[in-house]
Amino acid sequence: MVGNQLEENIQTIGAKILDADRSSFWDGFRLDDKIMNWAMEKEELRVQLFQLIDCLPSLHSKKEIASHLQEYLTLPSLQSLINFSLQSPAATIAANTFESSVSTLARRYICGENLAEALKTIERLKKDGMSFTVDLLGEAVISQTEAEAYLQKYLNLMTELRSKLAGDIQVSVKLSAFYANFDPLDPQTTMQQVSVPIKTLLRRAQELNCGVHFDMEQYQYKDLTFHILKEICLEEEFRHRSDIGFTLQAYLQDSAKDLQGLITWAKERGTPITLRLIKGAYWDQETIKAYQQGWSAPVFDHKSNTDANFEQLMTTLLEHHTYLKAAIGSHNVRSLAKALVLQKMLDIPPDRFEVQALYGMGEKYMKTIAQMGYPVRIYCPYGELIPGMSYLIRRLLENTANSSFLRLSTKQKRPIAELLAPPVPETIVSSAKVITFDGFSNAPDTDYTQADLRQKQQAAIDRVKQLFNQTYLPIIDGQPMETEQYIDSLNPSRFSEVVGKIGMASIPQTDRAIAVAQKSFSDWKHTPVSDRANILRRAADLMAAQRYELSAWIMWEVGKPIREADAEVSEAIDFCRYYAKEMERLAQPHTRHVPGEENYYGYQPRGITVVISPWNFPLAIAVGMSSAALVAGNTVIFKPAAQSSVIGAKIAQIFQQAGLPQGVFTYLPGRGAEIGSYLVQHPQIHLYAFTGSQSVGCDIYAQAAILRPKQRHLKRVIAEMGGKNAIIVDASADLDQAVAGVVHSAFGYAGQKCSACSRAIVLDAVYDRFLARLIETTKTLIVGEAQLPSTQVGPVIDRSSQAKIQAYIAQGKNVTSGAPVPDYGYYVSPTIVADLDPQDPIAQEEIFGPVLGVMRASTFDRALEIANDTAYALTGGIYSRTPSHLELGKTHFEVGNLYINRGITGALVDRHPFGGFKLSGTGTKAGGKDYLLQFLEPRAISENLQRQGYAPIPSA
Ligand code: NAD
C-alpha cells in the first residue's frame, strides 16, 4: 500500500471510531463531572484538587476531610462553597459529598474494590467482546514482607480468576514489586532475588493456563527489567512459553533501540512473546527527576515526538509479528487507526495482534473496535481505593492534560481532521536538563542505571584497592615531611585491610607549618581574586575528571556506600565552583559616592585559617572549608580527621595540581588532641573552620576566645557541630513516602551524617501502621561492605564508635535490629528503639550510628514540642499533607534545614545551604550566600575629594 492510500485508510477508519463517542467524560450533571470540568478550566484548581484527592485516603474523620477541603481549596471563587464551621452539619455534608464524588471518580478507572466487583466488570467487558488483564493495586512495596505478600496476592488472584472464568485470563504485574531492594546499581543480586518469585508466578500461571504480562515502570528500572525477563524467558523451562508479555514505552528515546534488541532476542528464542506497546505513564516524573539531577531526560520533550515514535515502533513491531505478538495500547484514535490498517495490510493473524486500553479510558472507542472484529483487551486495575489513589491521580493527570487525546477529542471536540492528522515531530534536543542560578549549577551525580558508568565505577574501585598501604606524609611548603609516628588508616568494611599509612605531624612540624603559612599569606592575599577563583575551578575540574577514583577512596577509607560516595564528590566540586563565583561577586566594587566624597566598601582576608574536618564527609567538608578560606585570600593549614587522612592527602594533591602556590595550603595530618589542640591555642592563627562533634567544637570555641601573649587580634571560629535530627510523621502523611524517607535518612551511611534522622515523631493515628512498616523495611536493608553494589548500609567508622553505639543500643527497651552483620568490619545492624521517652538519652544524645528512636505524639503541636526539645537545631523533616501543619512547622520547627515531604539528608550546595544553630553550630551556612563573609574582614574607605570648595561631581 503506498503512503497516500495508507493515510487515506487511516482517516477513514479513524473517523469511524471517533464517530462512536464525542461526548465528554464529564458532560454529566453529577458533582464529580463538575469537579473535573472545573479542574480542566483552571490550572490552579487542578493542582489543589489533585493534591486534596491524593491526601484523602489518609484523612480519618469527616471533620478532617472538611478541614482539608477548606485548607486546600483556597481560590476565592470557591469560598462560598466551603465557608462552613467545622462543627456544623454543613461540614459533614461537604465531607460526604466530596468523599463520594472522589469514590465515584475512582470507580471510573478502577474496576472494583475487590475481586467480586472486578469480576462483574470483566463479565461486562466479555459481553462486549473484549478480553482483559488484571492489575492488583497496592501500596508501594518497601519491605521483603510486602514483596512476599504481593506474590501471594497474585497467586491467589490467578487461582480465583481461573476458578470463576473459562478461556483467556491474564494478569499484569510489576517486576520491582517482587523484591524490595530492586536496584539497577546491583543487577546481579536483584536478578537472583527477583527471579525466584517470578518463576513461582510463571509456574503457577502455566498450571492455571493464565497469561502473565510484565508492566514497565520508571526508566531507572527499564534495562534491568528487560535483562531479567529476557534471561528467565531463555531458560529451558520457560523458553517455550508464549503466554508471557513485556511492555515497551514509546515516550523513551531509547525505545527504538530496545525494540531492535527485543526482535533479535525473540528470533533467537524461537517462541514469540507478546510486546505491549504503550506511550508511557511517568512522563512528568521522569522529566522532574532529570531536572533535579541535571541529567538528560530519557523521555521525548514533545508529545508529537512520542506519537510519531509510537507509529514508527508500531510499524516495526507489526512487521515482526512472527517473533513478537503485538499489543497496541493507546487511547489515541489516530494511533489505533493506523494499527488497524497495518494489521489488515500486513495480514497479521488475530492471535498475533490486539488492541489494549486502560479501563475507563476511551471505552466506547474500544467497543467500536471490538465490534469491527479486532481483538481488544482492557487493562483492569482493581483493589481498595485508598492504595489505588496514586493510580487514580496518574489517570486524572493524563485525562486533564492539555495534550490528552481524550480531552481534545471529547471535551474540546476538535475537528476530526486535526485529531487524525499524522504527528509532526519537533526537533529533538537531548541535552541535560541543567538549571542554573546566578551562573552556578550543581554537578550531576553519576547515573548508575547506565551500564558503562557502573563499569567505570567498578574499575576505579578495583584500581584504588591496588593502591592500598602506601604512606602519606604531611606536606609543608610543598614538600613531604618525614615523621616519627605513623598510624594506619583502616578499611572499616574489613579492618584487616590498611588503606594507607599516615605520618603524624609533630609539634615542631606544626610550628614550621604556621611559619610557612604566615610567610605565604603576604603574596596570596594580593593575588587577584579571579586567579584564586580559577584555581578552585581547576580543582573542581580535576575532581570531576577523577570522580570514580575519589568516590572509591571514600568507600574504602570511610565505608561510605557507592551512591553516597559519588554524591560527596559532586558536593566537593560544587563547593569549589560556588565559592569561586561567590568570591568574584563579593570582590565587585561596592561604592557610595556623593559630591565631594568617595566611599568604598570591600573585604580583605583574615590570615591563617586552620581547617579541622571530620571523617564523615572526608572530601566534601574538607574541600568546602578549605576552598572558602583559600578563595577569600587566607592561607590554610588543613588537619584532616585521623580516620580519613588518605583522602586528605588526595585533596592536597588536587590543590597542588590545580596550581595553588606552595605554602598556601598545608596538609597536616596528626592527632586532634595533640596538634589540633596546639593549633587551637596558637596566637598566630586567625580563624578556625571546624566541623565535628559538639564537645570538640565547644572546646575550640572556648580556647580561641583566650587572648594569648603577643596575639593582636580576636580569633574567629566557625563551628559546625552535631544534631539530634527529627522527622515528624503526621496523620495525613503518605506512609509509602514517609517510611522510605525515614529509613533512608536514618540509616543511609549507617546514620553517620550530621543531617541523619535519629528521631521519628509519629502521630498516634498512624503510629502502629508506620512502626510496623518501618520495622519490616529496616529488616530488609542489606548491611555489607561499602563498595559492594548490593550494600545499603555500610560499617561505622571504627571500633570505638561501634562500641559506643552498641552501648546505647544495650540501654534501650523495645529494640528491633535489622539483618545480622558480618564480624570482619565495624558493623552495627540498623536498629529501631520504639515507644521511646523523649527525655531518654537515646532521644537526646547524638549517637552517630544507625539507631533510630521512634516516639508517639498525640497532636501535631506536641510533635513539634518534642522535636524542639533538644540542645541541637540542625536538620528536621515533616511528612504531612495538611497545609496548616506545614505552615506551623515552617515557623516553629527549630532547625537550620527543614525538609518537607522528603528525606532530610543530601543537602546540595546553593539549593540547600547547610548548617544549624543552637548547639549544632554557628549558623552560617556552608554552600550559601553568607558563608564566605566569615573568612573575610570588611573594610570601608571614605575619601574627601574637596579641595578649597571644589570637587568633581560623581557620574552616578
Ligand atoms: P570530632 O569532633 O571527633 O573530630 C572532628 C575533627 O576535630 C577531627 O579532625 C579531629 O581530629 C579534630 N579534633 C579532635 N579533638 C580535637 C581537639 N581537642 N582540638 C582540635 N581538633 C580536634 O568529630 P568526628 O567524629 O570527626 O565527626 C562527627 C561529628 O561531626 C558529629 O558530631 C557530626 O554531627 C559532626 N558533623 C557536623 C556537620 C555539620 O555541618 N554541622 C557535618 C559533619 C559532621
PDB file of C-alpha atoms and ligand atoms in Angstrom, residues 612-616 621 639-641 672-673 676-677 680 690-693 696 699-700 720-723 754 846 848 874 914 920, ligand 1:
ATOM      1  CA  ILE A 612      39.740  20.918  61.150  1.00  0.00           C
ATOM      2  CA  SER A 613      37.468  18.478  59.411  1.00  0.00           C
ATOM      3  CA  PRO A 614      35.531  15.320  60.318  1.00  0.00           C
ATOM      4  CA  TRP A 615      35.856  11.901  58.720  1.00  0.00           C
ATOM      5  CA  ASN A 616      32.227  11.537  57.703  1.00  0.00           C
ATOM      6  CA  ILE A 621      33.557  19.158  54.006  1.00  0.00           C
ATOM      7  CA  LYS A 639      44.203  18.948  59.672  1.00  0.00           C
ATOM      8  CA  PRO A 640      42.106  16.044  58.461  1.00  0.00           C
ATOM      9  CA  ALA A 641      40.400  13.613  60.815  1.00  0.00           C
ATOM     10  CA  GLY A 672      43.389  16.034  67.070  1.00  0.00           C
ATOM     11  CA  ALA A 673      44.076  16.158  70.773  1.00  0.00           C
ATOM     12  CA  GLY A 676      44.715  20.076  66.837  1.00  0.00           C
ATOM     13  CA  SER A 677      44.768  21.378  70.324  1.00  0.00           C
ATOM     14  CA  VAL A 680      43.797  25.998  68.628  1.00  0.00           C
ATOM     15  CA  PHE A 690      35.807  23.382  62.276  1.00  0.00           C
ATOM     16  CA  THR A 691      33.239  20.711  61.576  1.00  0.00           C
ATOM     17  CA  GLY A 692      32.883  17.885  64.037  1.00  0.00           C
ATOM     18  CA  SER A 693      31.422  16.946  67.371  1.00  0.00           C
ATOM     19  CA  VAL A 696      35.409  19.422  70.386  1.00  0.00           C
ATOM     20  CA  ASP A 699      36.347  23.384  73.295  1.00  0.00           C
ATOM     21  CA  ILE A 700      37.800  25.142  70.268  1.00  0.00           C
ATOM     22  CA  GLU A 720      29.512  23.220  62.572  1.00  0.00           C
ATOM     23  CA  MET A 721      28.598  20.530  65.059  1.00  0.00           C
ATOM     24  CA  GLY A 722      26.216  17.713  65.833  1.00  0.00           C
ATOM     25  CA  GLY A 723      22.498  17.164  65.628  1.00  0.00           C
ATOM     26  CA  CYS A 754      25.314  15.035  60.737  1.00  0.00           C
ATOM     27  CA  GLU A 846      23.937  12.293  69.408  1.00  0.00           C
ATOM     28  CA  PHE A 848      26.113   8.946  65.328  1.00  0.00           C
ATOM     29  CA  LEU A 874      20.453  21.105  62.613  1.00  0.00           C
ATOM     30  CA  PHE A 914      23.563  23.796  55.079  1.00  0.00           C
ATOM     31  CA  SER A 920      24.581  22.499  66.228  1.00  0.00           C
TER      32      SER A 920
HETATM   33  P1  NAD B   1      35.306  15.014  66.100  1.00  0.00           P
HETATM   34  O1  NAD B   1      34.869  16.222  66.809  1.00  0.00           O
HETATM   35  O2  NAD B   1      35.733  13.851  66.900  1.00  0.00           O
HETATM   36  O3  NAD B   1      36.516  15.372  65.157  1.00  0.00           O
HETATM   37  C1  NAD B   1      36.463  16.449  64.244  1.00  0.00           C
HETATM   38  C2  NAD B   1      37.869  16.940  63.967  1.00  0.00           C
HETATM   39  O4  NAD B   1      38.368  17.541  65.139  1.00  0.00           O
HETATM   40  C3  NAD B   1      38.849  15.843  63.614  1.00  0.00           C
HETATM   41  O5  NAD B   1      39.714  16.328  62.613  1.00  0.00           O
HETATM   42  C4  NAD B   1      39.585  15.622  64.893  1.00  0.00           C
HETATM   43  O6  NAD B   1      40.890  15.112  64.712  1.00  0.00           O
HETATM   44  C5  NAD B   1      39.649  17.035  65.440  1.00  0.00           C
HETATM   45  N1  NAD B   1      39.884  17.125  66.881  1.00  0.00           N
HETATM   46  C6  NAD B   1      39.594  16.211  67.838  1.00  0.00           C
HETATM   47  N2  NAD B   1      39.945  16.677  69.041  1.00  0.00           N
HETATM   48  C7  NAD B   1      40.433  17.915  68.857  1.00  0.00           C
HETATM   49  C8  NAD B   1      40.930  18.936  69.717  1.00  0.00           C
HETATM   50  N3  NAD B   1      40.969  18.777  71.015  1.00  0.00           N
HETATM   51  N4  NAD B   1      41.325  20.088  69.187  1.00  0.00           N
HETATM   52  C9  NAD B   1      41.236  20.286  67.852  1.00  0.00           C
HETATM   53  N5  NAD B   1      40.802  19.370  66.987  1.00  0.00           N
HETATM   54  C10 NAD B   1      40.386  18.195  67.482  1.00  0.00           C
HETATM   55  O7  NAD B   1      34.120  14.641  65.087  1.00  0.00           O
HETATM   56  P2  NAD B   1      34.053  13.465  64.050  1.00  0.00           P
HETATM   57  O8  NAD B   1      33.799  12.199  64.789  1.00  0.00           O
HETATM   58  O9  NAD B   1      35.186  13.531  63.079  1.00  0.00           O
HETATM   59  O10 NAD B   1      32.749  13.865  63.223  1.00  0.00           O
HETATM   60  C11 NAD B   1      31.489  13.557  63.631  1.00  0.00           C
HETATM   61  C12 NAD B   1      30.813  14.773  64.246  1.00  0.00           C
HETATM   62  O11 NAD B   1      30.809  15.836  63.316  1.00  0.00           O
HETATM   63  C13 NAD B   1      29.375  14.554  64.605  1.00  0.00           C
HETATM   64  O12 NAD B   1      29.106  15.154  65.830  1.00  0.00           O
HETATM   65  C14 NAD B   1      28.623  15.260  63.487  1.00  0.00           C
HETATM   66  O13 NAD B   1      27.341  15.660  63.822  1.00  0.00           O
HETATM   67  C15 NAD B   1      29.518  16.398  63.213  1.00  0.00           C
HETATM   68  N6  NAD B   1      29.316  16.928  61.875  1.00  0.00           N
HETATM   69  C16 NAD B   1      28.657  18.126  61.756  1.00  0.00           C
HETATM   70  C17 NAD B   1      28.438  18.668  60.494  1.00  0.00           C
HETATM   71  C18 NAD B   1      27.716  19.980  60.330  1.00  0.00           C
HETATM   72  O14 NAD B   1      27.764  20.538  59.242  1.00  0.00           O
HETATM   73  N7  NAD B   1      27.070  20.511  61.341  1.00  0.00           N
HETATM   74  C19 NAD B   1      28.904  17.989  59.368  1.00  0.00           C
HETATM   75  C20 NAD B   1      29.582  16.784  59.537  1.00  0.00           C
HETATM   76  C21 NAD B   1      29.795  16.284  60.797  1.00  0.00           C
END
